[in-house]
Structure formats: structure tokens, C-alpha cells
Amino acid sequence: MLKYDYHCHSTISDGTLTPSQLVLQAHHQKVKSLAITDHDDIGSWQEAKKTSENVGIYLISGVEISTTWHKKTIHILGYGFDPENQQFINNLADIRQLRNQRAIIIDQILREKGIVNAIQGAQKIAQRHEPLSRTHFARFLIMNGYCKNFAEAMNKFLADSILSEKVNKWVSINTAIDWINNAGGVAFLAHPLRYRFPPEFELIDLIKDFIKAGGDGIEVVYAKNSSRQIEYIADIARRYNLSASGGSDFHTDDNTMNGIEIGDIAPIPKNLRSLSQILEKTIN
Ligand code: AMP
Ligand code: MN
Ligand code: MN
Ligand code: MN
């Protein structure tokens, strides 16, 4: 199987490489098939497409949409949509407005804890006014000595549980899937093993709702998940007839996050329908 990566981030969201640098890095790592999946934004497309044509990488359009399911943030990956679909572009811009509102609230919450100018600090790190990710705030907190590492920043200051009562909800899973489908794409459930559910819910409830909403596939291979973890999700994919994708969730090579290299992931397990197979079908 050719080297692939269907989940990574550029400076358009919370990555540290520009779209072009990201494609070049993927090429350097011998990745042949790539999707850039920025949070709620497909603004990398034109630049990334140009660079990928120059180096001979097959680029699939991608996005990672923030949704809310029973008060939990769930990420839905979209692939193979028309990146020039104006309605889709507008819909994603609406989600980024929610990000902008949330950034102001995060700034207030941090201020109450004695941490001032967090939004300005996060903006400087993102090198723009908006949109901001919690990642940018986490980097600000680490750089200014408020916490030691990314996990601590997320847990101590930026956790869903700290923000949930104060910030607006993202869109529903159904809405995100409809947006992706209406732009001609397919929807995949991102990193199923990263969610922590309250006692009344399990992963399987989410997967059933995702399928009911029209979801196509699941991220079977994720970052540094073990072969047992991969096989666990692969079994679910087979049982529920979901297609399979995989990605590193690469954000940066500066070692502040999970320290993974782009394309450094396991192949998609056998006896599964892969993302590339279903996209070929839609094109032909
Ligand atoms: P946001 O989308 O602005 O809410 O920012 C959340 C981002 O923080 C995610 O997209 C990841 O990049 C990062 N993140 C949060 N929790 C984790 C985690 N447990 N492991 C790795 N990255 C995480
Ligand atoms: Mn991220
Ligand atoms: Mn995610
Ligand atoms: Mn991601």
C-alpha cells in the first residue's frame, strides 16, 4: 500500500506549517496520497493543490468539522467534496464565528484566573486575529510558564468541562454530514478512541447516531494507536459496514504536541473499504 495520510493540519487552522510546507514535508516523507484536514476551514486548498501537483502527490480535499453531540465535542472529517462549493465555504465560515466568540470567552475565563492578555498572546502565535484554536491558547500558556505541557494546558485551563456551560454549541453531527454530502463529499468519524464519554454513553451510541445521520466511514488508523486499538475499530467498521480512513493528526514538528511525523502511520487493515476506494467510485 502506498504511503498515505488523511488527517493533518496547516497554519490555516492550528498547525505550524503552511499548506505548501505541509505538502513538501509529506513529499519528503514519501507520502503519495494526502488530505489536509484543517479545523472548520478549507482555505489551504488552492496553495496545497498547486504544490502537490508540482511534487506529484495525490491531494484529496479535506476538513475536520467541530460538532457537538450530547455536550461532547466530536470531530467529523469530510473528504472529496468540491472545495469551491460556495455554500460549504459559507457554512464553515459560520462555525469559525463560533470559534471567534469562544476565544473571547476563553480570554475572560483565563483573566478570572489571573492570566491576562491571553487572546493577544494566542493571536500572536497564530499570526492572525482569527480564527483561534485552543491549541494556540495552550501554546501561549506553556510559553508563559502557566503550565508544563500541552496535556496540562488542555486539562487545567481549556477542557470541555471548563468551557461547556459558557460557550455556544458547535453544529450537530447531522448538520456537518449534510454540509459535506451537499458539497459532494463523504463523512468520516475522527479519532473514535479519543473521546471520553459520560457514564450514560458509550462509543457505540455515537457510532450508531453517526450512521443514522448518513456517515460513511471511521478513522480506523489514528496517530500512534496500537495494532490492538486499530483492530478494535476495524472490527467495528466491518460490523457496521463503515469505510476506513487513517491519519497522523500531524500539527507541528516542534515536539510540543504528539511528536508524530506526517505519514508515519500503519496501513489500513485488510477486508475494509478504504477512503481512496470510495472516492474512486464517486469519480468514475
Ligand atoms: P479546538 O478545536 O480549538 O477546540 O482545539 C482542540 C485541539 O487541541 C484539537 O484539535 C487538537 O489539536 C488538540 N487536542 C486536544 N486534546 C488533545 C489530546 N488529548 N491529544 C492531542 N491533541 C489534543
Ligand atoms: Mn488541532
Ligand atoms: Mn480532532
Ligand atoms: Mn485533527
mmCIF file of C-alpha atoms and ligand atoms in Angstrom:
data_model
loop_
_atom_site.group_PDB
_atom_site.id
_atom_site.type_symbol
_atom_site.label_atom_id
_atom_site.label_comp_id
_atom_site.label_asym_id
_atom_site.label_seq_id
_atom_site.Cartn_x
_atom_site.Cartn_y
_atom_site.Cartn_z
ATOM 1 C CA MET A 1 0.000 0.000 0.000
ATOM 2 C CA LEU A 2 1.332 3.446 -0.898
ATOM 3 C CA LYS A 3 2.159 5.791 1.952
ATOM 4 C CA TYR A 4 -0.822 7.988 2.790
ATOM 5 C CA ASP A 5 -2.071 10.490 5.394
ATOM 6 C CA TYR A 6 -5.669 11.687 5.543
ATOM 7 C CA HIS A 7 -5.529 13.799 8.694
ATOM 8 C CA CYS A 8 -3.187 16.742 9.258
ATOM 9 C CA HIS A 9 -3.265 20.459 9.985
ATOM 10 C CA SER A 10 -1.679 23.533 8.414
ATOM 11 C CA THR A 11 -1.376 27.157 9.589
ATOM 12 C CA ILE A 12 -4.876 27.665 8.178
ATOM 13 C CA SER A 13 -6.035 26.135 11.498
ATOM 14 C CA ASP A 14 -3.709 25.103 14.339
ATOM 15 C CA GLY A 15 -0.753 23.557 12.525
ATOM 16 C CA THR A 16 2.637 25.242 12.281
ATOM 17 C CA LEU A 17 3.482 24.525 8.624
ATOM 18 C CA THR A 18 1.881 26.489 5.794
ATOM 19 C CA PRO A 19 -0.184 24.409 3.327
ATOM 20 C CA SER A 20 2.734 24.405 0.908
ATOM 21 C CA GLN A 21 5.303 23.459 3.566
ATOM 22 C CA LEU A 22 2.981 20.680 4.751
ATOM 23 C CA VAL A 23 2.750 19.177 1.256
ATOM 24 C CA LEU A 24 6.548 19.423 0.854
ATOM 25 C CA GLN A 25 7.044 17.724 4.213
ATOM 26 C CA ALA A 26 4.633 14.962 3.148
ATOM 27 C CA HIS A 27 6.595 14.572 -0.098
ATOM 28 C CA HIS A 28 9.847 14.415 1.867
ATOM 29 C CA GLN A 29 8.321 11.604 3.937
ATOM 30 C CA LYS A 30 7.339 9.795 0.694
ATOM 31 C CA VAL A 31 3.591 10.242 1.229
ATOM 32 C CA LYS A 32 1.784 9.660 -2.071
ATOM 33 C CA SER A 33 -1.815 10.390 -1.122
ATOM 34 C CA LEU A 34 -2.716 13.253 1.208
ATOM 35 C CA ALA A 35 -5.694 15.120 2.683
ATOM 36 C CA ILE A 36 -5.205 18.300 4.721
ATOM 37 C CA THR A 37 -7.960 18.460 7.332
ATOM 38 C CA ASP A 38 -7.890 21.873 8.969
ATOM 39 C CA HIS A 39 -10.457 22.629 11.670
ATOM 40 C CA ASP A 40 -13.579 24.167 10.105
ATOM 41 C CA ASP A 41 -11.636 25.629 7.184
ATOM 42 C CA ILE A 42 -10.758 24.581 3.640
ATOM 43 C CA GLY A 43 -8.628 27.628 2.889
ATOM 44 C CA SER A 44 -5.490 25.540 2.260
ATOM 45 C CA TRP A 45 -6.852 24.009 -0.948
ATOM 46 C CA GLN A 46 -5.509 26.223 -3.729
ATOM 47 C CA GLU A 47 -1.982 26.573 -2.373
ATOM 48 C CA ALA A 48 -1.757 22.901 -1.387
ATOM 49 C CA LYS A 49 -3.126 21.746 -4.739
ATOM 50 C CA LYS A 50 -0.502 23.711 -6.649
ATOM 51 C CA THR A 51 2.372 22.350 -4.566
ATOM 52 C CA SER A 52 1.029 18.792 -4.666
ATOM 53 C CA GLU A 53 0.876 18.921 -8.466
ATOM 54 C CA ASN A 54 4.477 20.137 -8.548
ATOM 55 C CA VAL A 55 5.754 17.245 -6.433
ATOM 56 C CA GLY A 56 3.352 14.545 -7.641
ATOM 57 C CA ILE A 57 1.253 13.956 -4.535
ATOM 58 C CA TYR A 58 -2.403 12.971 -4.973
ATOM 59 C CA LEU A 59 -4.356 15.541 -2.913
ATOM 60 C CA ILE A 60 -7.867 14.797 -1.631
ATOM 61 C CA SER A 61 -9.927 17.737 -0.368
ATOM 62 C CA GLY A 62 -10.361 17.521 3.415
ATOM 63 C CA VAL A 63 -11.714 19.237 6.505
ATOM 64 C CA GLU A 64 -12.267 18.437 10.209
ATOM 65 C CA ILE A 65 -15.581 19.870 11.385
ATOM 66 C CA SER A 66 -16.281 20.631 15.062
ATOM 67 C CA THR A 67 -19.653 19.239 16.153
ATOM 68 C CA THR A 68 -21.475 18.789 19.448
ATOM 69 C CA TRP A 69 -23.122 15.503 20.439
ATOM 70 C CA HIS A 70 -24.678 15.316 23.923
ATOM 71 C CA LYS A 71 -22.469 18.212 25.080
ATOM 72 C CA LYS A 72 -19.331 16.457 23.813
ATOM 73 C CA THR A 73 -17.165 17.864 21.037
ATOM 74 C CA ILE A 74 -16.986 15.307 18.241
ATOM 75 C CA HIS A 75 -14.858 15.796 15.130
ATOM 76 C CA ILE A 76 -16.237 14.859 11.720
ATOM 77 C CA LEU A 77 -13.818 14.556 8.814
ATOM 78 C CA GLY A 78 -15.051 15.481 5.336
ATOM 79 C CA TYR A 79 -13.305 14.230 2.173
ATOM 80 C CA GLY A 80 -13.625 14.501 -1.573
ATOM 81 C CA PHE A 81 -16.029 17.467 -1.590
ATOM 82 C CA ASP A 82 -15.883 20.284 -4.132
ATOM 83 C CA PRO A 83 -13.516 22.788 -2.473
ATOM 84 C CA GLU A 84 -15.123 25.613 -4.409
ATOM 85 C CA ASN A 85 -18.680 24.892 -3.252
ATOM 86 C CA GLN A 86 -19.750 28.332 -2.029
ATOM 87 C CA GLN A 87 -22.441 27.080 0.345
ATOM 88 C CA PHE A 88 -19.934 24.804 2.083
ATOM 89 C CA ILE A 89 -17.410 27.657 2.316
ATOM 90 C CA ASN A 90 -20.097 29.882 3.883
ATOM 91 C CA ASN A 91 -21.208 27.173 6.317
ATOM 92 C CA LEU A 92 -17.661 26.702 7.565
ATOM 93 C CA ALA A 93 -17.267 30.469 7.966
ATOM 94 C CA ASP A 94 -20.269 30.350 10.331
ATOM 95 C CA ILE A 95 -18.518 27.785 12.540
ATOM 96 C CA ARG A 96 -15.436 29.973 12.639
ATOM 97 C CA GLN A 97 -17.635 32.759 14.020
ATOM 98 C CA LEU A 98 -18.393 30.436 16.943
ATOM 99 C CA ARG A 99 -14.631 29.987 17.347
ATOM 100 C CA ASN A 100 -14.197 33.759 17.488
ATOM 101 C CA GLN A 101 -16.875 34.104 20.166
ATOM 102 C CA ARG A 102 -15.323 31.237 22.111
ATOM 103 C CA ALA A 103 -11.870 32.856 22.007
ATOM 104 C CA ILE A 104 -13.256 35.923 23.796
ATOM 105 C CA ILE A 105 -14.825 33.701 26.466
ATOM 106 C CA ILE A 106 -11.606 31.711 26.935
ATOM 107 C CA ASP A 107 -9.794 35.024 27.374
ATOM 108 C CA GLN A 108 -12.292 36.015 30.097
ATOM 109 C CA ILE A 109 -12.033 32.666 31.884
ATOM 110 C CA LEU A 110 -8.236 32.915 31.927
ATOM 111 C CA ARG A 111 -8.419 36.534 33.108
ATOM 112 C CA GLU A 112 -10.526 35.399 36.097
ATOM 113 C CA LYS A 113 -7.643 33.073 36.916
ATOM 114 C CA GLY A 114 -5.178 35.964 36.799
ATOM 115 C CA ILE A 115 -3.859 35.280 33.298
ATOM 116 C CA VAL A 116 -4.069 38.471 31.247
ATOM 117 C CA ASN A 117 -3.743 39.174 27.513
ATOM 118 C CA ALA A 118 -4.284 35.538 26.581
ATOM 119 C CA ILE A 119 -6.187 36.363 23.405
ATOM 120 C CA GLN A 120 -3.467 38.714 22.221
ATOM 121 C CA GLY A 121 -0.863 36.058 23.023
ATOM 122 C CA ALA A 122 -2.814 33.383 21.143
ATOM 123 C CA GLN A 123 -3.279 35.739 18.194
ATOM 124 C CA LYS A 124 0.433 36.389 18.042
ATOM 125 C CA ILE A 125 1.135 32.650 18.000
ATOM 126 C CA ALA A 126 -1.487 32.069 15.291
ATOM 127 C CA GLN A 127 -0.110 35.090 13.409
ATOM 128 C CA ARG A 128 -3.628 36.374 12.810
ATOM 129 C CA HIS A 129 -6.607 37.826 14.612
ATOM 130 C CA GLU A 130 -8.936 34.902 13.996
ATOM 131 C CA PRO A 131 -9.877 32.094 13.944
ATOM 132 C CA LEU A 132 -8.150 30.683 17.018
ATOM 133 C CA SER A 133 -7.905 27.127 18.322
ATOM 134 C CA ARG A 134 -7.440 26.018 21.886
ATOM 135 C CA THR A 135 -4.056 24.852 20.610
ATOM 136 C CA HIS A 136 -2.973 28.493 20.258
ATOM 137 C CA PHE A 137 -4.075 29.254 23.817
ATOM 138 C CA ALA A 138 -2.275 26.112 25.037
ATOM 139 C CA ARG A 139 0.944 27.261 23.374
ATOM 140 C CA PHE A 140 0.525 30.697 24.959
ATOM 141 C CA LEU A 141 0.057 29.120 28.413
ATOM 142 C CA ILE A 142 3.143 26.912 28.017
ATOM 143 C CA MET A 143 5.331 29.709 26.638
ATOM 144 C CA ASN A 144 4.433 31.922 29.599
ATOM 145 C CA GLY A 145 5.067 29.275 32.209
ATOM 146 C CA TYR A 146 1.465 28.713 33.308
ATOM 147 C CA CYS A 147 1.798 25.010 32.576
ATOM 148 C CA LYS A 148 4.421 22.489 31.612
ATOM 149 C CA ASN A 149 2.963 20.852 28.557
ATOM 150 C CA PHE A 150 0.082 20.584 26.148
ATOM 151 C CA ALA A 151 -1.889 17.987 28.118
ATOM 152 C CA GLU A 152 -1.694 20.096 31.285
ATOM 153 C CA ALA A 153 -2.851 23.226 29.422
ATOM 154 C CA MET A 154 -5.809 21.353 27.972
ATOM 155 C CA ASN A 155 -6.836 19.682 31.234
ATOM 156 C CA LYS A 156 -6.235 22.528 33.664
ATOM 157 C CA PHE A 157 -7.447 25.524 31.658
ATOM 158 C CA LEU A 158 -9.139 24.567 28.399
ATOM 159 C CA ALA A 159 -11.077 21.339 28.972
ATOM 160 C CA ASP A 160 -14.579 20.921 27.504
ATOM 161 C CA SER A 161 -15.887 20.665 31.074
ATOM 162 C CA ILE A 162 -14.484 24.115 31.939
ATOM 163 C CA LEU A 163 -15.879 25.764 28.808
ATOM 164 C CA SER A 164 -19.103 23.867 28.186
ATOM 165 C CA GLU A 165 -21.542 25.966 30.211
ATOM 166 C CA LYS A 166 -20.199 29.232 28.828
ATOM 167 C CA VAL A 167 -19.571 28.669 25.133
ATOM 168 C CA ASN A 168 -22.042 28.104 22.321
ATOM 169 C CA LYS A 169 -22.520 24.649 20.913
ATOM 170 C CA TRP A 170 -20.938 23.645 17.607
ATOM 171 C CA VAL A 171 -23.295 22.291 14.916
ATOM 172 C CA SER A 172 -24.875 18.825 15.216
ATOM 173 C CA ILE A 173 -23.354 15.722 13.639
ATOM 174 C CA ASN A 174 -26.316 15.617 11.224
ATOM 175 C CA THR A 175 -25.703 19.179 10.074
ATOM 176 C CA ALA A 176 -21.989 18.622 9.470
ATOM 177 C CA ILE A 177 -22.656 15.438 7.480
ATOM 178 C CA ASP A 178 -25.334 17.186 5.385
ATOM 179 C CA TRP A 179 -22.936 20.030 4.589
ATOM 180 C CA ILE A 180 -20.239 17.578 3.476
ATOM 181 C CA ASN A 181 -22.682 15.481 1.411
ATOM 182 C CA ASN A 182 -24.221 18.554 -0.220
ATOM 183 C CA ALA A 183 -20.743 19.589 -1.376
ATOM 184 C CA GLY A 184 -20.277 16.114 -2.896
ATOM 185 C CA GLY A 185 -18.073 14.665 -0.137
ATOM 186 C CA VAL A 186 -18.074 11.769 2.298
ATOM 187 C CA ALA A 187 -18.100 11.989 6.113
ATOM 188 C CA PHE A 188 -15.838 10.052 8.499
ATOM 189 C CA LEU A 189 -15.850 9.934 12.301
ATOM 190 C CA ALA A 190 -12.453 11.205 13.513
ATOM 191 C CA HIS A 191 -10.261 9.518 16.175
ATOM 192 C CA PRO A 192 -13.027 7.391 17.806
ATOM 193 C CA LEU A 193 -10.775 6.364 20.704
ATOM 194 C CA ARG A 194 -10.021 9.920 21.821
ATOM 195 C CA TYR A 195 -13.464 10.750 23.192
ATOM 196 C CA ARG A 196 -14.246 10.399 26.864
ATOM 197 C CA PHE A 197 -17.951 9.758 27.423
ATOM 198 C CA PRO A 198 -20.131 10.394 30.462
ATOM 199 C CA PRO A 199 -21.352 7.159 32.116
ATOM 200 C CA GLU A 200 -24.648 7.099 30.214
ATOM 201 C CA PHE A 201 -22.985 6.905 26.791
ATOM 202 C CA GLU A 202 -20.571 4.639 25.001
ATOM 203 C CA LEU A 203 -18.664 4.914 21.744
ATOM 204 C CA ILE A 204 -21.143 2.573 20.103
ATOM 205 C CA ASP A 205 -24.017 5.037 20.750
ATOM 206 C CA LEU A 206 -22.070 7.727 18.931
ATOM 207 C CA ILE A 207 -21.295 5.379 16.051
ATOM 208 C CA LYS A 208 -24.964 4.400 15.700
ATOM 209 C CA ASP A 209 -26.047 8.058 15.640
ATOM 210 C CA PHE A 210 -23.279 8.851 13.144
ATOM 211 C CA ILE A 211 -24.526 6.084 10.827
ATOM 212 C CA LYS A 212 -28.159 7.216 11.200
ATOM 213 C CA ALA A 213 -27.066 10.736 10.239
ATOM 214 C CA GLY A 214 -25.580 9.381 6.988
ATOM 215 C CA GLY A 215 -21.919 8.960 7.970
ATOM 216 C CA ASP A 216 -19.793 6.912 5.565
ATOM 217 C CA GLY A 217 -16.701 5.861 7.450
ATOM 218 C CA ILE A 218 -14.497 5.873 10.504
ATOM 219 C CA GLU A 219 -10.855 6.757 11.176
ATOM 220 C CA VAL A 220 -9.567 3.252 11.786
ATOM 221 C CA VAL A 221 -5.871 4.156 11.802
ATOM 222 C CA TYR A 222 -5.031 7.101 14.055
ATOM 223 C CA ALA A 223 -1.689 8.609 15.032
ATOM 224 C CA LYS A 224 0.177 6.297 17.402
ATOM 225 C CA ASN A 225 -2.718 3.961 18.171
ATOM 226 C CA SER A 226 -1.538 0.386 18.791
ATOM 227 C CA SER A 227 -2.334 -2.509 16.472
ATOM 228 C CA ARG A 228 -4.877 -3.734 19.045
ATOM 229 C CA GLN A 229 -6.608 -0.370 19.047
ATOM 230 C CA ILE A 230 -6.614 -0.312 15.250
ATOM 231 C CA GLU A 231 -8.052 -3.834 15.103
ATOM 232 C CA TYR A 232 -10.746 -2.876 17.646
ATOM 233 C CA ILE A 233 -12.004 -0.039 15.426
ATOM 234 C CA ALA A 234 -11.501 -2.118 12.260
ATOM 235 C CA ASP A 235 -13.871 -4.735 13.724
ATOM 236 C CA ILE A 236 -16.492 -2.065 14.365
ATOM 237 C CA ALA A 237 -16.065 -0.777 10.802
ATOM 238 C CA ARG A 238 -16.626 -4.273 9.407
ATOM 239 C CA ARG A 239 -19.598 -4.923 11.675
ATOM 240 C CA TYR A 240 -21.325 -1.644 10.782
ATOM 241 C CA ASN A 241 -20.231 -1.587 7.137
ATOM 242 C CA LEU A 242 -18.263 1.652 7.535
ATOM 243 C CA SER A 243 -15.406 2.611 5.234
ATOM 244 C CA ALA A 244 -11.938 3.174 6.699
ATOM 245 C CA SER A 245 -9.564 6.117 6.699
ATOM 246 C CA GLY A 246 -6.373 6.874 8.561
ATOM 247 C CA GLY A 247 -4.209 9.800 9.537
ATOM 248 C CA SER A 248 -1.485 11.094 11.830
ATOM 249 C CA ASP A 249 -3.253 14.263 13.035
ATOM 250 C CA PHE A 250 0.104 15.926 12.430
ATOM 251 C CA HIS A 251 0.139 19.548 13.646
ATOM 252 C CA THR A 252 3.759 20.500 14.119
ATOM 253 C CA ASP A 253 7.296 19.181 14.064
ATOM 254 C CA ASP A 254 8.294 21.283 17.092
ATOM 255 C CA ASN A 255 7.572 18.410 19.509
ATOM 256 C CA THR A 256 5.009 20.317 21.624
ATOM 257 C CA MET A 257 2.141 18.030 20.663
ATOM 258 C CA ASN A 258 2.138 14.294 19.945
ATOM 259 C CA GLY A 259 5.530 14.238 18.243
ATOM 260 C CA ILE A 260 4.327 12.242 15.256
ATOM 261 C CA GLU A 261 5.669 12.583 11.720
ATOM 262 C CA ILE A 262 3.362 13.069 8.766
ATOM 263 C CA GLY A 263 2.566 9.762 7.050
ATOM 264 C CA ASP A 264 4.070 7.741 9.915
ATOM 265 C CA ILE A 265 1.004 5.546 10.420
ATOM 266 C CA ALA A 266 0.002 1.926 9.903
ATOM 267 C CA PRO A 267 -1.609 0.755 6.645
ATOM 268 C CA ILE A 268 -5.392 0.453 6.565
ATOM 269 C CA PRO A 269 -6.234 -3.114 7.729
ATOM 270 C CA LYS A 270 -7.390 -5.738 5.270
ATOM 271 C CA ASN A 271 -11.025 -6.531 4.494
ATOM 272 C CA LEU A 272 -12.083 -2.919 4.766
ATOM 273 C CA ARG A 273 -13.278 -0.465 2.160
ATOM 274 C CA SER A 274 -10.758 2.382 2.198
ATOM 275 C CA LEU A 275 -11.386 6.086 1.664
ATOM 276 C CA SER A 276 -9.447 6.005 -1.620
ATOM 277 C CA GLN A 277 -11.654 3.156 -2.884
ATOM 278 C CA ILE A 278 -14.907 5.004 -2.231
ATOM 279 C CA LEU A 279 -13.581 8.234 -3.714
ATOM 280 C CA GLU A 280 -12.551 6.404 -6.894
ATOM 281 C CA LYS A 281 -16.096 5.089 -7.110
ATOM 282 C CA THR A 282 -17.610 8.573 -6.844
ATOM 283 C CA ILE A 283 -15.269 9.945 -9.503
ATOM 284 C CA ASN A 284 -15.833 7.087 -12.032
HETATM 285 P P1 AMP B 1 -10.244 23.371 19.322
HETATM 286 O O1 AMP B 1 -10.581 22.693 18.032
HETATM 287 O O2 AMP B 1 -9.933 24.810 19.147
HETATM 288 O O3 AMP B 1 -11.227 23.108 20.409
HETATM 289 O O4 AMP B 1 -8.852 22.805 19.788
HETATM 290 C C1 AMP B 1 -8.694 21.494 20.183
HETATM 291 C C2 AMP B 1 -7.394 20.954 19.599
HETATM 292 O O5 AMP B 1 -6.493 20.643 20.642
HETATM 293 C C3 AMP B 1 -7.575 19.662 18.871
HETATM 294 O O6 AMP B 1 -7.950 19.860 17.563
HETATM 295 C C4 AMP B 1 -6.219 19.055 18.960
HETATM 296 O O7 AMP B 1 -5.368 19.641 18.020
HETATM 297 C C5 AMP B 1 -5.771 19.469 20.317
HETATM 298 N N1 AMP B 1 -6.047 18.447 21.352
HETATM 299 C C6 AMP B 1 -6.986 18.490 22.284
HETATM 300 N N2 AMP B 1 -6.959 17.420 23.078
HETATM 301 C C7 AMP B 1 -5.961 16.667 22.632
HETATM 302 C C8 AMP B 1 -5.415 15.417 23.020
HETATM 303 N N3 AMP B 1 -5.883 14.735 24.056
HETATM 304 N N4 AMP B 1 -4.401 14.924 22.293
HETATM 305 C C9 AMP B 1 -3.902 15.620 21.258
HETATM 306 N N5 AMP B 1 -4.366 16.806 20.844
HETATM 307 C C10 AMP B 1 -5.381 17.317 21.519
HETATM 308 MN MN MN B 2 -5.963 20.673 16.180
HETATM 309 MN MN MN B 3 -9.690 16.212 16.118
HETATM 310 MN MN MN B 4 -7.168 16.941 13.762
#
